[in-house]
PDB file of C-alpha atoms in Angstrom:
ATOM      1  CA  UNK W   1       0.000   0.000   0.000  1.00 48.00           C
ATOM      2  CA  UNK W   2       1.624   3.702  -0.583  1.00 49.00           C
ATOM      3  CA  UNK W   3      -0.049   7.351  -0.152  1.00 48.00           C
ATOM      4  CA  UNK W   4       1.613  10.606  -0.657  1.00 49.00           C
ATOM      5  CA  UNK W   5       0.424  13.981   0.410  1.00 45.00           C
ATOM      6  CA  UNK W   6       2.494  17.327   0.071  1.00 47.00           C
ATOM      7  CA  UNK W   7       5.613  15.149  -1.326  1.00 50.00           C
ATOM      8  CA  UNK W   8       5.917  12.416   1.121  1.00 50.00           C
ATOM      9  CA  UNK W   9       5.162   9.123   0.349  1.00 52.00           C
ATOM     10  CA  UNK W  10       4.728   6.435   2.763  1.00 51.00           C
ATOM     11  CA  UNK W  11       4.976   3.068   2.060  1.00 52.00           C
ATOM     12  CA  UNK W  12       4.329  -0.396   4.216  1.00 47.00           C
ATOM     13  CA  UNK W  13       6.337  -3.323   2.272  1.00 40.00           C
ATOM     14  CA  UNK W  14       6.163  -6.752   3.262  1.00 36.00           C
ATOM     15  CA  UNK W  15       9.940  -6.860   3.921  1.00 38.00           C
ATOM     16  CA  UNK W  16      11.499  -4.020   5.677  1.00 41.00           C
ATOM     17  CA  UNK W  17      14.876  -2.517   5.608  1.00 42.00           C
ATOM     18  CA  UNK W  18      15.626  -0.411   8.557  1.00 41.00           C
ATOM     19  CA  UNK W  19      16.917   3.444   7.681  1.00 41.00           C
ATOM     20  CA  UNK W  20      20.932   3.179   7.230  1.00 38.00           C
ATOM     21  CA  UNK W  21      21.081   0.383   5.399  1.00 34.00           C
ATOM     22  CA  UNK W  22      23.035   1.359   2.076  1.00 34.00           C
ATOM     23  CA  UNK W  23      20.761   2.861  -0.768  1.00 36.00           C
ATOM     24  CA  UNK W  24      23.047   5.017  -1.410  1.00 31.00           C
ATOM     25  CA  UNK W  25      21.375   6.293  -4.767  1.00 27.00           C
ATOM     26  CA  UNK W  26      18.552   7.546  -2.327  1.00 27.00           C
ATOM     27  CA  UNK W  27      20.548  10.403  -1.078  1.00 28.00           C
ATOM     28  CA  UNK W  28      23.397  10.985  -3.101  1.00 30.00           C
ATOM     29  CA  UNK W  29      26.450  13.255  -2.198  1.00 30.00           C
ATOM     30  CA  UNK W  30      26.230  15.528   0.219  1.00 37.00           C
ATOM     31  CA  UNK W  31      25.471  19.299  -1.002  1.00 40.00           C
ATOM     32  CA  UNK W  32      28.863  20.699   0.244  1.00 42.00           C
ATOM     33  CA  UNK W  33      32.011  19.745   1.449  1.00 46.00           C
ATOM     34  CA  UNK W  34      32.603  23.228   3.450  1.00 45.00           C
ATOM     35  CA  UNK W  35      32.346  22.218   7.429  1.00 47.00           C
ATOM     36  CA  UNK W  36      28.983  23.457   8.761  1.00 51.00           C
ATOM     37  CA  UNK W  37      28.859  25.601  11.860  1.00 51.00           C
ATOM     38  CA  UNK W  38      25.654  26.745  13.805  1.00 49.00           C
ATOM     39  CA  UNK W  39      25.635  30.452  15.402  1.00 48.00           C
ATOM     40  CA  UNK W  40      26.309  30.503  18.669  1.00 50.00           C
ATOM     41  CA  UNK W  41      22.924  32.292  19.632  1.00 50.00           C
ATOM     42  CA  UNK W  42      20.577  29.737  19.857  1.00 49.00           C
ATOM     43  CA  UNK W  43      18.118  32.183  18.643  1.00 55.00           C
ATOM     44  CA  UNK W  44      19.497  32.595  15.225  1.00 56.00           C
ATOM     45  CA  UNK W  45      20.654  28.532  14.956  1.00 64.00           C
ATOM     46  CA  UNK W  46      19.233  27.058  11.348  1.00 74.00           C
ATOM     47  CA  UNK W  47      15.555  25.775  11.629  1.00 85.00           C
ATOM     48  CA  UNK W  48      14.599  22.245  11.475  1.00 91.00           C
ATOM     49  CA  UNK W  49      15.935  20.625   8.008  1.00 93.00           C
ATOM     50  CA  UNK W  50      14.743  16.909   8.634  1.00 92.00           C
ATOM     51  CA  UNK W  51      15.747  16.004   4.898  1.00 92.00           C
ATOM     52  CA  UNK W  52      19.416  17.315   5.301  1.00 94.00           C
ATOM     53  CA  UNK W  53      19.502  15.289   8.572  1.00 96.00           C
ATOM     54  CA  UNK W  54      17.677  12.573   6.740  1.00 94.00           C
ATOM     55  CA  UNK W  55      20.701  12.786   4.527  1.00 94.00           C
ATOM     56  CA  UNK W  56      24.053  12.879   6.880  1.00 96.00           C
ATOM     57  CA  UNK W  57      22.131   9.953   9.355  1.00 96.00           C
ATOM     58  CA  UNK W  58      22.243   7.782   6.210  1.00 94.00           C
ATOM     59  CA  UNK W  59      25.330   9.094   4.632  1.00 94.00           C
ATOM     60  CA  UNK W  60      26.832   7.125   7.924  1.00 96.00           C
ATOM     61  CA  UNK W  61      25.125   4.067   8.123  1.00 95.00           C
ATOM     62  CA  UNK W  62      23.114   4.855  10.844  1.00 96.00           C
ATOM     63  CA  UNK W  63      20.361   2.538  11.894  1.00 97.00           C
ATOM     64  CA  UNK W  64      17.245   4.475  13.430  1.00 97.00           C
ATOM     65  CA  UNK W  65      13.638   5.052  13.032  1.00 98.00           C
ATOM     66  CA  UNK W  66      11.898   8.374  13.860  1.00 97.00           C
ATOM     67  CA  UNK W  67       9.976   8.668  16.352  1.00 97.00           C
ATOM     68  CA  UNK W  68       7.740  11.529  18.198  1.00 95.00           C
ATOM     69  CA  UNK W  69       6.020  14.084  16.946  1.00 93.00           C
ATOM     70  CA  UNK W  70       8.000  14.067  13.247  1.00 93.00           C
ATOM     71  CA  UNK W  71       6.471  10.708  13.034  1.00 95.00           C
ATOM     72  CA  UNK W  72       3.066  11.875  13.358  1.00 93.00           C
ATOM     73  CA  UNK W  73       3.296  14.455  11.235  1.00 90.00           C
ATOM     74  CA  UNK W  74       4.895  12.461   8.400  1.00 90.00           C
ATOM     75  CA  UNK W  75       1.689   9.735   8.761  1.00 90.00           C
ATOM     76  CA  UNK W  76      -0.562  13.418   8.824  1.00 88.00           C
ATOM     77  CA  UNK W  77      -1.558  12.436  12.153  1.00 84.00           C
ATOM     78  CA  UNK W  78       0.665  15.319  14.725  1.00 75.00           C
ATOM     79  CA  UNK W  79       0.962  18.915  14.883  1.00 80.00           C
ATOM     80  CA  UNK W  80       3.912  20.636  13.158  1.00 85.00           C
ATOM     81  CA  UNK W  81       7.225  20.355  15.159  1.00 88.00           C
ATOM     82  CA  UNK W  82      10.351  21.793  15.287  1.00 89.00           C
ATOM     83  CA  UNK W  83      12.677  19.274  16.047  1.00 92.00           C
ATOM     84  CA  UNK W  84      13.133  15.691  14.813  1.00 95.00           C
ATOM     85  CA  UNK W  85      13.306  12.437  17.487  1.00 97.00           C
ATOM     86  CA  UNK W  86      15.241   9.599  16.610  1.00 98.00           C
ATOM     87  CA  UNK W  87      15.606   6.197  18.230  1.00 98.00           C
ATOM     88  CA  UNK W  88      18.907   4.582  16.748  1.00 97.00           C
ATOM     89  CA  UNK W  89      19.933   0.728  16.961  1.00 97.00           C
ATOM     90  CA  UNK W  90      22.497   0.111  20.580  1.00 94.00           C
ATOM     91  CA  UNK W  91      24.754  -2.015  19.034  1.00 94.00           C
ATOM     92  CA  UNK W  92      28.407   0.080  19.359  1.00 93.00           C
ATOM     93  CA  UNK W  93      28.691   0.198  15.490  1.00 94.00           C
ATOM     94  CA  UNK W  94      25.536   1.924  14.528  1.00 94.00           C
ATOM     95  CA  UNK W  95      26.188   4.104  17.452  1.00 95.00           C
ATOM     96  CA  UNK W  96      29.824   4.800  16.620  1.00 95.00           C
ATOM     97  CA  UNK W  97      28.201   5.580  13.082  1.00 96.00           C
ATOM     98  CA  UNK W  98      25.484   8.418  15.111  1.00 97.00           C
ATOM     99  CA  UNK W  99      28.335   9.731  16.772  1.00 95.00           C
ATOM    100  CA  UNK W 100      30.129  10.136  13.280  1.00 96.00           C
ATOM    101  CA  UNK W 101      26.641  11.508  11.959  1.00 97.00           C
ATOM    102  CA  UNK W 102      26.440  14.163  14.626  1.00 96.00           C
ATOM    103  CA  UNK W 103      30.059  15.135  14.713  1.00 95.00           C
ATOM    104  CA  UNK W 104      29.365  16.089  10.596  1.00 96.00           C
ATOM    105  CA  UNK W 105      26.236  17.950  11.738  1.00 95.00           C
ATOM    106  CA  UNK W 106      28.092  20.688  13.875  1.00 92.00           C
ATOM    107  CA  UNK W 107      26.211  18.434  17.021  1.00 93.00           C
ATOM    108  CA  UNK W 108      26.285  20.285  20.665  1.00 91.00           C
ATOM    109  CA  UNK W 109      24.048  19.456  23.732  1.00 91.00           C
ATOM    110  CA  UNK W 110      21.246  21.243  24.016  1.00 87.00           C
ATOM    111  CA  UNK W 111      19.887  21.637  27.226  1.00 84.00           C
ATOM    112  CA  UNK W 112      18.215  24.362  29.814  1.00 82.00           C
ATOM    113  CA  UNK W 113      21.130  26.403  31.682  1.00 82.00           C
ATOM    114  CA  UNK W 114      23.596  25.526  28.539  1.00 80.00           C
ATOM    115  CA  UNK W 115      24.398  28.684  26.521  1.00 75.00           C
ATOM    116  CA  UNK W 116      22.373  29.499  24.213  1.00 70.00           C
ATOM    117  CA  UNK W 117      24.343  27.733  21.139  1.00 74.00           C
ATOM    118  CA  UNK W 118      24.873  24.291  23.064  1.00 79.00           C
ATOM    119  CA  UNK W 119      27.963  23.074  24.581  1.00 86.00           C
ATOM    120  CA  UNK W 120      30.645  20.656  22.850  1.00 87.00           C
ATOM    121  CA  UNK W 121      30.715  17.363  23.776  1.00 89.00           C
ATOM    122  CA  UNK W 122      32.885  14.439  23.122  1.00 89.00           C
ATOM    123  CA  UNK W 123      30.643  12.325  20.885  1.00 92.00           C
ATOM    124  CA  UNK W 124      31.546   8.385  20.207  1.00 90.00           C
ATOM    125  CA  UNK W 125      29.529   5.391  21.353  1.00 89.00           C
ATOM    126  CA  UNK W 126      30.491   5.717  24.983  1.00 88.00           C
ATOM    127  CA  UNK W 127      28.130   8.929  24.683  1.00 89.00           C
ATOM    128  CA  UNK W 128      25.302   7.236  24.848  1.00 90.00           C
ATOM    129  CA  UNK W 129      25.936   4.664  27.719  1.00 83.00           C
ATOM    130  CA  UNK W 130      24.393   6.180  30.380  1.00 81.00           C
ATOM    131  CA  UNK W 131      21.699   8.119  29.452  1.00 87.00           C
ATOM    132  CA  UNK W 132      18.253   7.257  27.706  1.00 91.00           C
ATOM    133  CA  UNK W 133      17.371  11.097  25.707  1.00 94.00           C
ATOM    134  CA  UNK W 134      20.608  13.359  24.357  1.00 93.00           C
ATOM    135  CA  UNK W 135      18.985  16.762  22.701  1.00 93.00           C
ATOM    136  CA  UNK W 136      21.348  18.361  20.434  1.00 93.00           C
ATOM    137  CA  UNK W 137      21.422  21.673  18.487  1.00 91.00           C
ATOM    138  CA  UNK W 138      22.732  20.924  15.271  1.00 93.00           C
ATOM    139  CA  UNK W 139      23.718  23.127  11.898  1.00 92.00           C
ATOM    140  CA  UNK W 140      20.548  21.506  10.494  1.00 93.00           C
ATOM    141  CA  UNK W 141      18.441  22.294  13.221  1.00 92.00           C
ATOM    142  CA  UNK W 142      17.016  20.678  16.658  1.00 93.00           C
ATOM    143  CA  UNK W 143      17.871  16.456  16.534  1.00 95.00           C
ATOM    144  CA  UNK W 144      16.839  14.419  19.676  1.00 96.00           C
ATOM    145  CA  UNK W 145      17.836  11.202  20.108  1.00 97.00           C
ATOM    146  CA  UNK W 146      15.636   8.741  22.461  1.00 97.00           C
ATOM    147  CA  UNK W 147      17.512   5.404  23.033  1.00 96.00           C
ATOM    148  CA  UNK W 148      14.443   3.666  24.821  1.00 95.00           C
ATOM    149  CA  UNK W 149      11.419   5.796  24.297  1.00 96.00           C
ATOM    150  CA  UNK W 150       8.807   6.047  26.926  1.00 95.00           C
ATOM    151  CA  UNK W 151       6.710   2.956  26.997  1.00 95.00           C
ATOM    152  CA  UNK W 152       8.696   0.984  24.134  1.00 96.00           C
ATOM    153  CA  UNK W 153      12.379  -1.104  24.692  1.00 95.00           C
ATOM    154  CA  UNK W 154      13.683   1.262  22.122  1.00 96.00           C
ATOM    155  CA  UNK W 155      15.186   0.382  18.341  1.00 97.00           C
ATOM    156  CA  UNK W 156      14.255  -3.301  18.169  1.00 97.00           C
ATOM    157  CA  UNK W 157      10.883  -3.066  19.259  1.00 97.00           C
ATOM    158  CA  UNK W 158       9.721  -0.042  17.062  1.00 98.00           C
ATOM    159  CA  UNK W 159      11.525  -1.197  13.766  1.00 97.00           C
ATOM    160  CA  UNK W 160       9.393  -3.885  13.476  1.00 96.00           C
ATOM    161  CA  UNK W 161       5.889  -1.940  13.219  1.00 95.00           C
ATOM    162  CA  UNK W 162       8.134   0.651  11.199  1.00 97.00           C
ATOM    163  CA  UNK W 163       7.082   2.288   7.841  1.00 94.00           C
ATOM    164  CA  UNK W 164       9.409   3.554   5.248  1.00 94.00           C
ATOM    165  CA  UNK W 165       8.242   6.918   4.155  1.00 89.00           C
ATOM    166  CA  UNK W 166       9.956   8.777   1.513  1.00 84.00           C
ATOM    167  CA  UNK W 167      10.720  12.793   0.555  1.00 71.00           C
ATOM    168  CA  UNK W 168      12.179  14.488  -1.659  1.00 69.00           C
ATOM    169  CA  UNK W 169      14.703  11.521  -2.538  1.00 77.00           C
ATOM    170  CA  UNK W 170      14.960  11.310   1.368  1.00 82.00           C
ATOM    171  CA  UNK W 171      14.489   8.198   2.802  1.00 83.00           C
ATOM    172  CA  UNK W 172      13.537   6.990   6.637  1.00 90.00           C
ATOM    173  CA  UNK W 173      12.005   4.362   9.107  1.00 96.00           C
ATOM    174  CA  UNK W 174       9.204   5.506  10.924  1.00 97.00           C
ATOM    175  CA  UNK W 175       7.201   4.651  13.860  1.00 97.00           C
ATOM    176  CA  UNK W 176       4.268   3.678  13.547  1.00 96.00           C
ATOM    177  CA  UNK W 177       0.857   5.607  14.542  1.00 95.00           C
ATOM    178  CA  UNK W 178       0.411   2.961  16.820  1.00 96.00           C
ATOM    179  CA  UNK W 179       3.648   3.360  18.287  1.00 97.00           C
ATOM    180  CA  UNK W 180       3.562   6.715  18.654  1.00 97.00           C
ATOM    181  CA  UNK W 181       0.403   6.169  20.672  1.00 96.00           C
ATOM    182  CA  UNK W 182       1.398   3.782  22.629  1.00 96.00           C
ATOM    183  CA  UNK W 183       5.216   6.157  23.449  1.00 97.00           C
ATOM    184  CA  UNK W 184       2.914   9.363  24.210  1.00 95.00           C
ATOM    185  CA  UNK W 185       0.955   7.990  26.250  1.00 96.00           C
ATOM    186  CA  UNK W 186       3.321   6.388  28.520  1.00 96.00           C
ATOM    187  CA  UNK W 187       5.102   9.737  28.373  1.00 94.00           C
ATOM    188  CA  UNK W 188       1.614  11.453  29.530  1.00 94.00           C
ATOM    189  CA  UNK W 189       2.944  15.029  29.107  1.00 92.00           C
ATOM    190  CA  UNK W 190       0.305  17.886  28.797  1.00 94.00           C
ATOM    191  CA  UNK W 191       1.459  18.159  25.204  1.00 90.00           C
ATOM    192  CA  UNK W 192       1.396  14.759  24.553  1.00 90.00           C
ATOM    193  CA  UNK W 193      -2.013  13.944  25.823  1.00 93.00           C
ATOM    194  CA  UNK W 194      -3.586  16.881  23.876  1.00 93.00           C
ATOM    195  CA  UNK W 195      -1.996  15.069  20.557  1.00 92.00           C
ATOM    196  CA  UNK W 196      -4.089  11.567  21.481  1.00 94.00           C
ATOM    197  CA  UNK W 197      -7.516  12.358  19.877  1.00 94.00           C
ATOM    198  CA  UNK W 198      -6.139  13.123  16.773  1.00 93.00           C
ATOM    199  CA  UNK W 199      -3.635  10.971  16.263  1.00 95.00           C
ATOM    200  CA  UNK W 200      -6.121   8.274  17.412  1.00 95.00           C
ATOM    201  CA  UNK W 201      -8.787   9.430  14.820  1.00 94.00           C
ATOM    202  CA  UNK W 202      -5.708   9.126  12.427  1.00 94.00           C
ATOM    203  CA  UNK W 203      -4.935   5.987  13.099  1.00 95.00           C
ATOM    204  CA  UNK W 204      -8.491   4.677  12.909  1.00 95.00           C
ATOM    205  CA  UNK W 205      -8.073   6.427   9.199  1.00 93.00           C
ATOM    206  CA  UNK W 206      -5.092   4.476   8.795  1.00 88.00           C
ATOM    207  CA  UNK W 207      -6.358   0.885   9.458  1.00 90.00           C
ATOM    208  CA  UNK W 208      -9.137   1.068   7.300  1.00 89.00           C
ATOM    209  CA  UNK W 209      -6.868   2.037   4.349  1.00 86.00           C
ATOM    210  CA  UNK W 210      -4.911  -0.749   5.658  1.00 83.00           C
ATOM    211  CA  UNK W 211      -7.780  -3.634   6.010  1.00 86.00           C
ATOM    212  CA  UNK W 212      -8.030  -2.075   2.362  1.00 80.00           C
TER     213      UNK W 212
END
């Protein structure tokens, strides 16, 4: 079955290859070779480019699905958003490859009572031992990186309800509605529970085009 609206179009194959695995023809080279730097001012950093971070998480072979509110918007089920959540695989080498990823993006932790810009970090797999959400600011915009999303056990479990959606010769894994549900409401934010009717009457929408 496959859909498109406003230049995305989302598939849900019968076999599924999780986003990172070489198709390299998908993205092609990168659009510059000059280093990319993001302003110190937080302020004036770039807005969200999910397509050019699309581009550099697959450039390195990184295995991840989106998650969050990006994934509802991309099934035209959340509100518009201005960061994108990933959830990558744990295994060192996919992580070593995120680490890679974000180094190329200009990467720095984002977080309340950091300057404004972010703050440097040293960024290989051991960055991601201890902790289960890293926000970064990055040179193409706000990239959050969940390693065990509320209410799921993280990569493994949500690649395999995944669905690859496509844009703009961009190419990515996504979570399912039902995922997405089932995440938000274990987070049980304000913001998330305000989503749940509509990305339930979404996902209603989406089961009858899929017992279609």
């Amino acid at each position: 079955m496959r859909s498109s609206r406003n230049g995305w179009s989302i598939s849900h194959p019968a076999t599924r290859r999780p986003c990172g695995v070489p198709e390299r023809s998908t993205f092609g080279r990168p659009k510059s070779d000059r280093p990319v730097t993001i302003e110190e001012d937080w302020d004036k950093a770039p807005a969200l480019d999910a397509p050019a971070i699309l581009e550099v998480l697959h450039r390195h072979g990184v295995r991840f699905v989106v998650i969050g509110g990006m994934a509802a918007q991309l099934q035209r089920g959340g509100y518009p958003t201005l960061d994108i959540d990933i959830t990558p695989a744990l295994d060192k080498a996919s992580l070593g490859s995120l680490a890679s990823a974000l180094t190329d993006m200009d990467a720095r932790l984002r977080a309340q009572g950091l300057p404004p810009g972010g703050m440097r970090i040293r960024l290989d797999a051991r960055t991601f031992a201890q902790v289960s959400t890293v926000t970064f600011a990055t040179a193409m915009g706000p990239l959050d990186v969940a390693l065990r999303p509320d209410g799921t056990d993280g990569y493994a479990d949500l690649v395999r309800g995944a669905i690859k959606v496509e844009y703009k010769g961009r190419t990515a894994w996504v979570a399912h509605l039902r995922d997405v549900i089932r995440s938000k409401v274990a987070a049980g934010r304000p913001k998330d529970v305000e989503q749940l009717p509509a990305l339930r009457r979404r996902l209603a929408e989406v089961e009858k085009q899929e017992a279609n």
